Amino acid sequence: MDTPDDDELVRLAREAMGRAHSPYSKLDVGAALVTASGQVFSGCNVENASYGLTLCAERTAVVKAVSAGEKSFTDLAITTSRGEPLMPCGACRQFLREFGAELRIVVEGQSGQRLVSSLAELLPQAFEPADLASEGETGSAQ
Ligand code: THU
């Protein structure tokens, strides 16, 4: 499967952003996540009248991918309805980190300005799955 380029990935994130359910914040967010096999899973933010239940677009995309059997990701595009590019929230950075640090992240606002970074850059010194290895496995004397 051909891996989509950034323009196509941003287009897919925008398409998903069009389906955002964001009556409370009025901020529409879209995400498009590429798997190592070249598939794309998109997502939008889904708000709830019980505000704390809100799901971010990035996590929607991850949950769709994982429930389809995909856990290896290469690129993520994020778009929002604001002019300037908005970076992913801390919760989403941690949620993404579960599946590796080498994710390339492209963020674009309505202005068309594009910022490219990586999860390793956006979440340095992360708490990660390996931190849950038993003491024996990590070689600790305790
Ligand atoms: N939001 C996302 O979808 N992704 C982020 O990384 C930050 C915030 C959504 C959640 C909520 O629907 C709205 O933006 C305002 O916080």
PDB file of C-alpha atoms and ligand atoms in Angstrom:
ATOM      1  CA  MET A   1       0.000   0.000   0.000  1.00  0.00           C
ATOM      2  CA  ASP A   2       1.358   3.454  -0.920  1.00  0.00           C
ATOM      3  CA  THR A   3       2.140   5.638   2.077  1.00  0.00           C
ATOM      4  CA  PRO A   4       0.237   8.927   1.801  1.00  0.00           C
ATOM      5  CA  ASP A   5       2.319  12.107   1.574  1.00  0.00           C
ATOM      6  CA  ASP A   6       1.829  14.996   3.992  1.00  0.00           C
ATOM      7  CA  ASP A   7      -0.640  16.819   1.718  1.00  0.00           C
ATOM      8  CA  GLU A   8      -2.848  13.751   1.495  1.00  0.00           C
ATOM      9  CA  LEU A   9      -2.562  13.063   5.204  1.00  0.00           C
ATOM     10  CA  VAL A  10      -3.520  16.633   6.097  1.00  0.00           C
ATOM     11  CA  ARG A  11      -6.439  16.366   3.664  1.00  0.00           C
ATOM     12  CA  LEU A  12      -7.659  13.211   5.455  1.00  0.00           C
ATOM     13  CA  ALA A  13      -7.279  14.901   8.856  1.00  0.00           C
ATOM     14  CA  ARG A  14      -9.330  17.864   7.576  1.00  0.00           C
ATOM     15  CA  GLU A  15     -11.996  15.520   6.257  1.00  0.00           C
ATOM     16  CA  ALA A  16     -12.270  13.888   9.710  1.00  0.00           C
ATOM     17  CA  MET A  17     -12.245  17.340  11.339  1.00  0.00           C
ATOM     18  CA  GLY A  18     -15.427  18.045   9.386  1.00  0.00           C
ATOM     19  CA  ARG A  19     -17.129  15.341  11.470  1.00  0.00           C
ATOM     20  CA  ALA A  20     -16.035  16.752  14.857  1.00  0.00           C
ATOM     21  CA  HIS A  21     -18.668  16.769  17.591  1.00  0.00           C
ATOM     22  CA  SER A  22     -17.602  19.907  19.421  1.00  0.00           C
ATOM     23  CA  PRO A  23     -20.717  21.883  20.439  1.00  0.00           C
ATOM     24  CA  TYR A  24     -19.114  23.027  23.741  1.00  0.00           C
ATOM     25  CA  SER A  25     -15.612  24.167  22.830  1.00  0.00           C
ATOM     26  CA  LYS A  26     -16.441  24.849  19.177  1.00  0.00           C
ATOM     27  CA  LEU A  27     -12.901  23.735  18.388  1.00  0.00           C
ATOM     28  CA  ASP A  28     -12.904  21.141  15.613  1.00  0.00           C
ATOM     29  CA  VAL A  29      -9.932  18.786  15.502  1.00  0.00           C
ATOM     30  CA  GLY A  30      -9.051  16.074  13.004  1.00  0.00           C
ATOM     31  CA  ALA A  31      -6.321  13.464  13.001  1.00  0.00           C
ATOM     32  CA  ALA A  32      -5.013  11.001  10.431  1.00  0.00           C
ATOM     33  CA  LEU A  33      -2.697   8.236  11.609  1.00  0.00           C
ATOM     34  CA  VAL A  34      -0.585   6.152   9.227  1.00  0.00           C
ATOM     35  CA  THR A  35       0.277   2.557  10.080  1.00  0.00           C
ATOM     36  CA  ALA A  36       3.533   0.819   9.176  1.00  0.00           C
ATOM     37  CA  SER A  37       1.515  -1.084   6.555  1.00  0.00           C
ATOM     38  CA  GLY A  38       0.413   2.207   4.948  1.00  0.00           C
ATOM     39  CA  GLN A  39      -3.193   2.219   6.152  1.00  0.00           C
ATOM     40  CA  VAL A  40      -4.694   5.452   7.444  1.00  0.00           C
ATOM     41  CA  PHE A  41      -7.046   5.736  10.403  1.00  0.00           C
ATOM     42  CA  SER A  42      -8.650   9.113  10.936  1.00  0.00           C
ATOM     43  CA  GLY A  43     -10.484  10.560  13.906  1.00  0.00           C
ATOM     44  CA  CYS A  44     -12.223  13.662  15.191  1.00  0.00           C
ATOM     45  CA  ASN A  45     -12.825  15.023  18.669  1.00  0.00           C
ATOM     46  CA  VAL A  46     -16.030  13.816  20.291  1.00  0.00           C
ATOM     47  CA  GLU A  47     -17.284  16.020  23.123  1.00  0.00           C
ATOM     48  CA  ASN A  48     -19.869  15.144  25.733  1.00  0.00           C
ATOM     49  CA  ALA A  49     -22.307  17.128  27.887  1.00  0.00           C
ATOM     50  CA  SER A  50     -20.369  15.575  30.771  1.00  0.00           C
ATOM     51  CA  TYR A  51     -17.281  17.496  29.645  1.00  0.00           C
ATOM     52  CA  GLY A  52     -14.634  15.230  31.132  1.00  0.00           C
ATOM     53  CA  LEU A  53     -15.679  12.372  28.848  1.00  0.00           C
ATOM     54  CA  THR A  54     -14.489  14.253  25.778  1.00  0.00           C
ATOM     55  CA  LEU A  55     -12.265  12.266  23.417  1.00  0.00           C
ATOM     56  CA  CYS A  56      -9.574  14.041  21.450  1.00  0.00           C
ATOM     57  CA  ALA A  57      -9.221  13.443  17.716  1.00  0.00           C
ATOM     58  CA  GLU A  58      -5.802  11.816  18.116  1.00  0.00           C
ATOM     59  CA  ARG A  59      -7.042   9.271  20.626  1.00  0.00           C
ATOM     60  CA  THR A  60     -10.078   8.517  18.454  1.00  0.00           C
ATOM     61  CA  ALA A  61      -7.722   7.672  15.576  1.00  0.00           C
ATOM     62  CA  VAL A  62      -5.496   5.488  17.781  1.00  0.00           C
ATOM     63  CA  VAL A  63      -8.459   3.581  19.203  1.00  0.00           C
ATOM     64  CA  LYS A  64      -9.840   2.965  15.718  1.00  0.00           C
ATOM     65  CA  ALA A  65      -6.454   1.675  14.530  1.00  0.00           C
ATOM     66  CA  VAL A  66      -5.792  -0.569  17.518  1.00  0.00           C
ATOM     67  CA  SER A  67      -9.272  -2.049  17.389  1.00  0.00           C
ATOM     68  CA  ALA A  68      -8.623  -2.879  13.731  1.00  0.00           C
ATOM     69  CA  GLY A  69      -5.476  -4.765  14.780  1.00  0.00           C
ATOM     70  CA  GLU A  70      -2.858  -2.071  14.022  1.00  0.00           C
ATOM     71  CA  LYS A  71      -0.302  -0.984  16.629  1.00  0.00           C
ATOM     72  CA  SER A  72       2.635   0.257  14.604  1.00  0.00           C
ATOM     73  CA  PHE A  73       2.474   3.863  13.442  1.00  0.00           C
ATOM     74  CA  THR A  74       4.755   6.091  11.380  1.00  0.00           C
ATOM     75  CA  ASP A  75       3.034   9.459  10.844  1.00  0.00           C
ATOM     76  CA  LEU A  76       0.223  11.506  12.322  1.00  0.00           C
ATOM     77  CA  ALA A  77      -1.397  14.621  10.868  1.00  0.00           C
ATOM     78  CA  ILE A  78      -3.461  16.906  13.085  1.00  0.00           C
ATOM     79  CA  THR A  79      -5.632  19.787  11.885  1.00  0.00           C
ATOM     80  CA  THR A  80      -7.820  22.219  13.779  1.00  0.00           C
ATOM     81  CA  SER A  81     -10.369  24.869  12.958  1.00  0.00           C
ATOM     82  CA  ARG A  82      -8.067  27.573  14.382  1.00  0.00           C
ATOM     83  CA  GLY A  83      -5.810  29.653  12.187  1.00  0.00           C
ATOM     84  CA  GLU A  84      -2.509  28.686  13.758  1.00  0.00           C
ATOM     85  CA  PRO A  85      -1.373  25.063  14.150  1.00  0.00           C
ATOM     86  CA  LEU A  86      -2.304  23.650  17.596  1.00  0.00           C
ATOM     87  CA  MET A  87      -0.092  21.010  19.161  1.00  0.00           C
ATOM     88  CA  PRO A  88      -1.492  17.749  20.636  1.00  0.00           C
ATOM     89  CA  CYS A  89      -2.428  17.792  24.320  1.00  0.00           C
ATOM     90  CA  GLY A  90      -0.357  16.008  26.958  1.00  0.00           C
ATOM     91  CA  ALA A  91      -2.864  13.194  27.392  1.00  0.00           C
ATOM     92  CA  CYS A  92      -2.719  12.395  23.677  1.00  0.00           C
ATOM     93  CA  ARG A  93       1.088  12.506  23.668  1.00  0.00           C
ATOM     94  CA  GLN A  94       1.131   9.905  26.443  1.00  0.00           C
ATOM     95  CA  PHE A  95      -1.567   7.837  24.750  1.00  0.00           C
ATOM     96  CA  LEU A  96       0.449   7.788  21.522  1.00  0.00           C
ATOM     97  CA  ARG A  97       3.688   6.996  23.389  1.00  0.00           C
ATOM     98  CA  GLU A  98       2.272   3.591  24.281  1.00  0.00           C
ATOM     99  CA  PHE A  99       2.971   2.568  20.674  1.00  0.00           C
ATOM    100  CA  GLY A 100       6.457   4.057  20.267  1.00  0.00           C
ATOM    101  CA  ALA A 101       8.361   7.332  20.287  1.00  0.00           C
ATOM    102  CA  GLU A 102       9.349   7.409  16.624  1.00  0.00           C
ATOM    103  CA  LEU A 103       6.092   8.871  15.376  1.00  0.00           C
ATOM    104  CA  ARG A 104       6.407  11.838  12.977  1.00  0.00           C
ATOM    105  CA  ILE A 105       3.803  14.512  13.700  1.00  0.00           C
ATOM    106  CA  VAL A 106       2.542  17.105  11.210  1.00  0.00           C
ATOM    107  CA  VAL A 107       0.288  19.847  12.544  1.00  0.00           C
ATOM    108  CA  GLU A 108      -1.594  22.355  10.420  1.00  0.00           C
ATOM    109  CA  GLY A 109      -4.071  25.119  11.186  1.00  0.00           C
ATOM    110  CA  GLN A 110      -6.428  26.879   8.801  1.00  0.00           C
ATOM    111  CA  SER A 111      -3.681  29.304   7.778  1.00  0.00           C
ATOM    112  CA  GLY A 112      -1.862  26.457   6.052  1.00  0.00           C
ATOM    113  CA  GLN A 113       1.209  26.885   8.278  1.00  0.00           C
ATOM    114  CA  ARG A 114       2.630  23.414   8.879  1.00  0.00           C
ATOM    115  CA  LEU A 115       4.791  22.327  11.835  1.00  0.00           C
ATOM    116  CA  VAL A 116       6.633  19.028  11.715  1.00  0.00           C
ATOM    117  CA  SER A 117       7.973  17.342  14.843  1.00  0.00           C
ATOM    118  CA  SER A 118       8.123  13.908  16.440  1.00  0.00           C
ATOM    119  CA  LEU A 119       6.605  12.326  19.502  1.00  0.00           C
ATOM    120  CA  ALA A 120      10.102  11.871  20.954  1.00  0.00           C
ATOM    121  CA  GLU A 121      10.521  15.651  20.723  1.00  0.00           C
ATOM    122  CA  LEU A 122       7.065  16.461  22.100  1.00  0.00           C
ATOM    123  CA  LEU A 123       7.211  13.996  25.002  1.00  0.00           C
ATOM    124  CA  PRO A 124      10.814  13.646  26.164  1.00  0.00           C
ATOM    125  CA  GLN A 125      11.717  11.420  29.126  1.00  0.00           C
ATOM    126  CA  ALA A 126       8.328   9.748  28.874  1.00  0.00           C
ATOM    127  CA  PHE A 127       6.816   7.183  31.165  1.00  0.00           C
ATOM    128  CA  GLU A 128       6.696   4.195  28.830  1.00  0.00           C
ATOM    129  CA  PRO A 129       5.617   0.546  28.724  1.00  0.00           C
ATOM    130  CA  ALA A 130       9.173  -0.633  29.511  1.00  0.00           C
ATOM    131  CA  ASP A 131       8.917   1.181  32.850  1.00  0.00           C
ATOM    132  CA  LEU A 132       6.474  -1.491  33.971  1.00  0.00           C
ATOM    133  CA  ALA A 133       8.978  -4.311  33.480  1.00  0.00           C
ATOM    134  CA  SER A 134       9.649  -6.211  36.701  1.00  0.00           C
ATOM    135  CA  GLU A 135      12.657  -5.174  38.808  1.00  0.00           C
ATOM    136  CA  GLY A 136      14.448  -8.391  37.795  1.00  0.00           C
ATOM    137  CA  GLU A 137      14.043  -7.544  34.127  1.00  0.00           C
ATOM    138  CA  THR A 138      15.491  -4.070  34.584  1.00  0.00           C
ATOM    139  CA  GLY A 139      18.458  -5.415  36.548  1.00  0.00           C
ATOM    140  CA  SER A 140      17.742  -3.338  39.673  1.00  0.00           C
ATOM    141  CA  ALA A 141      19.405  -4.671  42.862  1.00  0.00           C
ATOM    142  CA  GLN A 142      16.293  -3.909  44.979  1.00  0.00           C
TER     143      GLN A 142
HETATM  144  N1  THU B   1      -8.675  18.404  21.448  1.00  0.00           N
HETATM  145  C1  THU B   1      -8.253  17.428  20.589  1.00  0.00           C
HETATM  146  O1  THU B   1      -9.051  16.825  19.869  1.00  0.00           O
HETATM  147  N2  THU B   1      -6.921  17.148  20.563  1.00  0.00           N
HETATM  148  C2  THU B   1      -5.976  17.763  21.317  1.00  0.00           C
HETATM  149  O2  THU B   1      -4.819  17.387  21.286  1.00  0.00           O
HETATM  150  C3  THU B   1      -6.352  18.904  22.153  1.00  0.00           C
HETATM  151  C4  THU B   1      -7.795  19.134  22.327  1.00  0.00           C
HETATM  152  C5  THU B   1     -10.113  18.694  21.507  1.00  0.00           C
HETATM  153  C6  THU B   1     -10.783  18.219  22.756  1.00  0.00           C
HETATM  154  C7  THU B   1     -11.954  19.166  22.845  1.00  0.00           C
HETATM  155  O3  THU B   1     -13.024  18.649  22.080  1.00  0.00           O
HETATM  156  C8  THU B   1     -11.467  20.440  22.196  1.00  0.00           C
HETATM  157  O4  THU B   1     -10.311  20.097  21.465  1.00  0.00           O
HETATM  158  C9  THU B   1     -11.131  21.536  23.187  1.00  0.00           C
HETATM  159  O5  THU B   1     -10.283  21.089  24.165  1.00  0.00           O
END
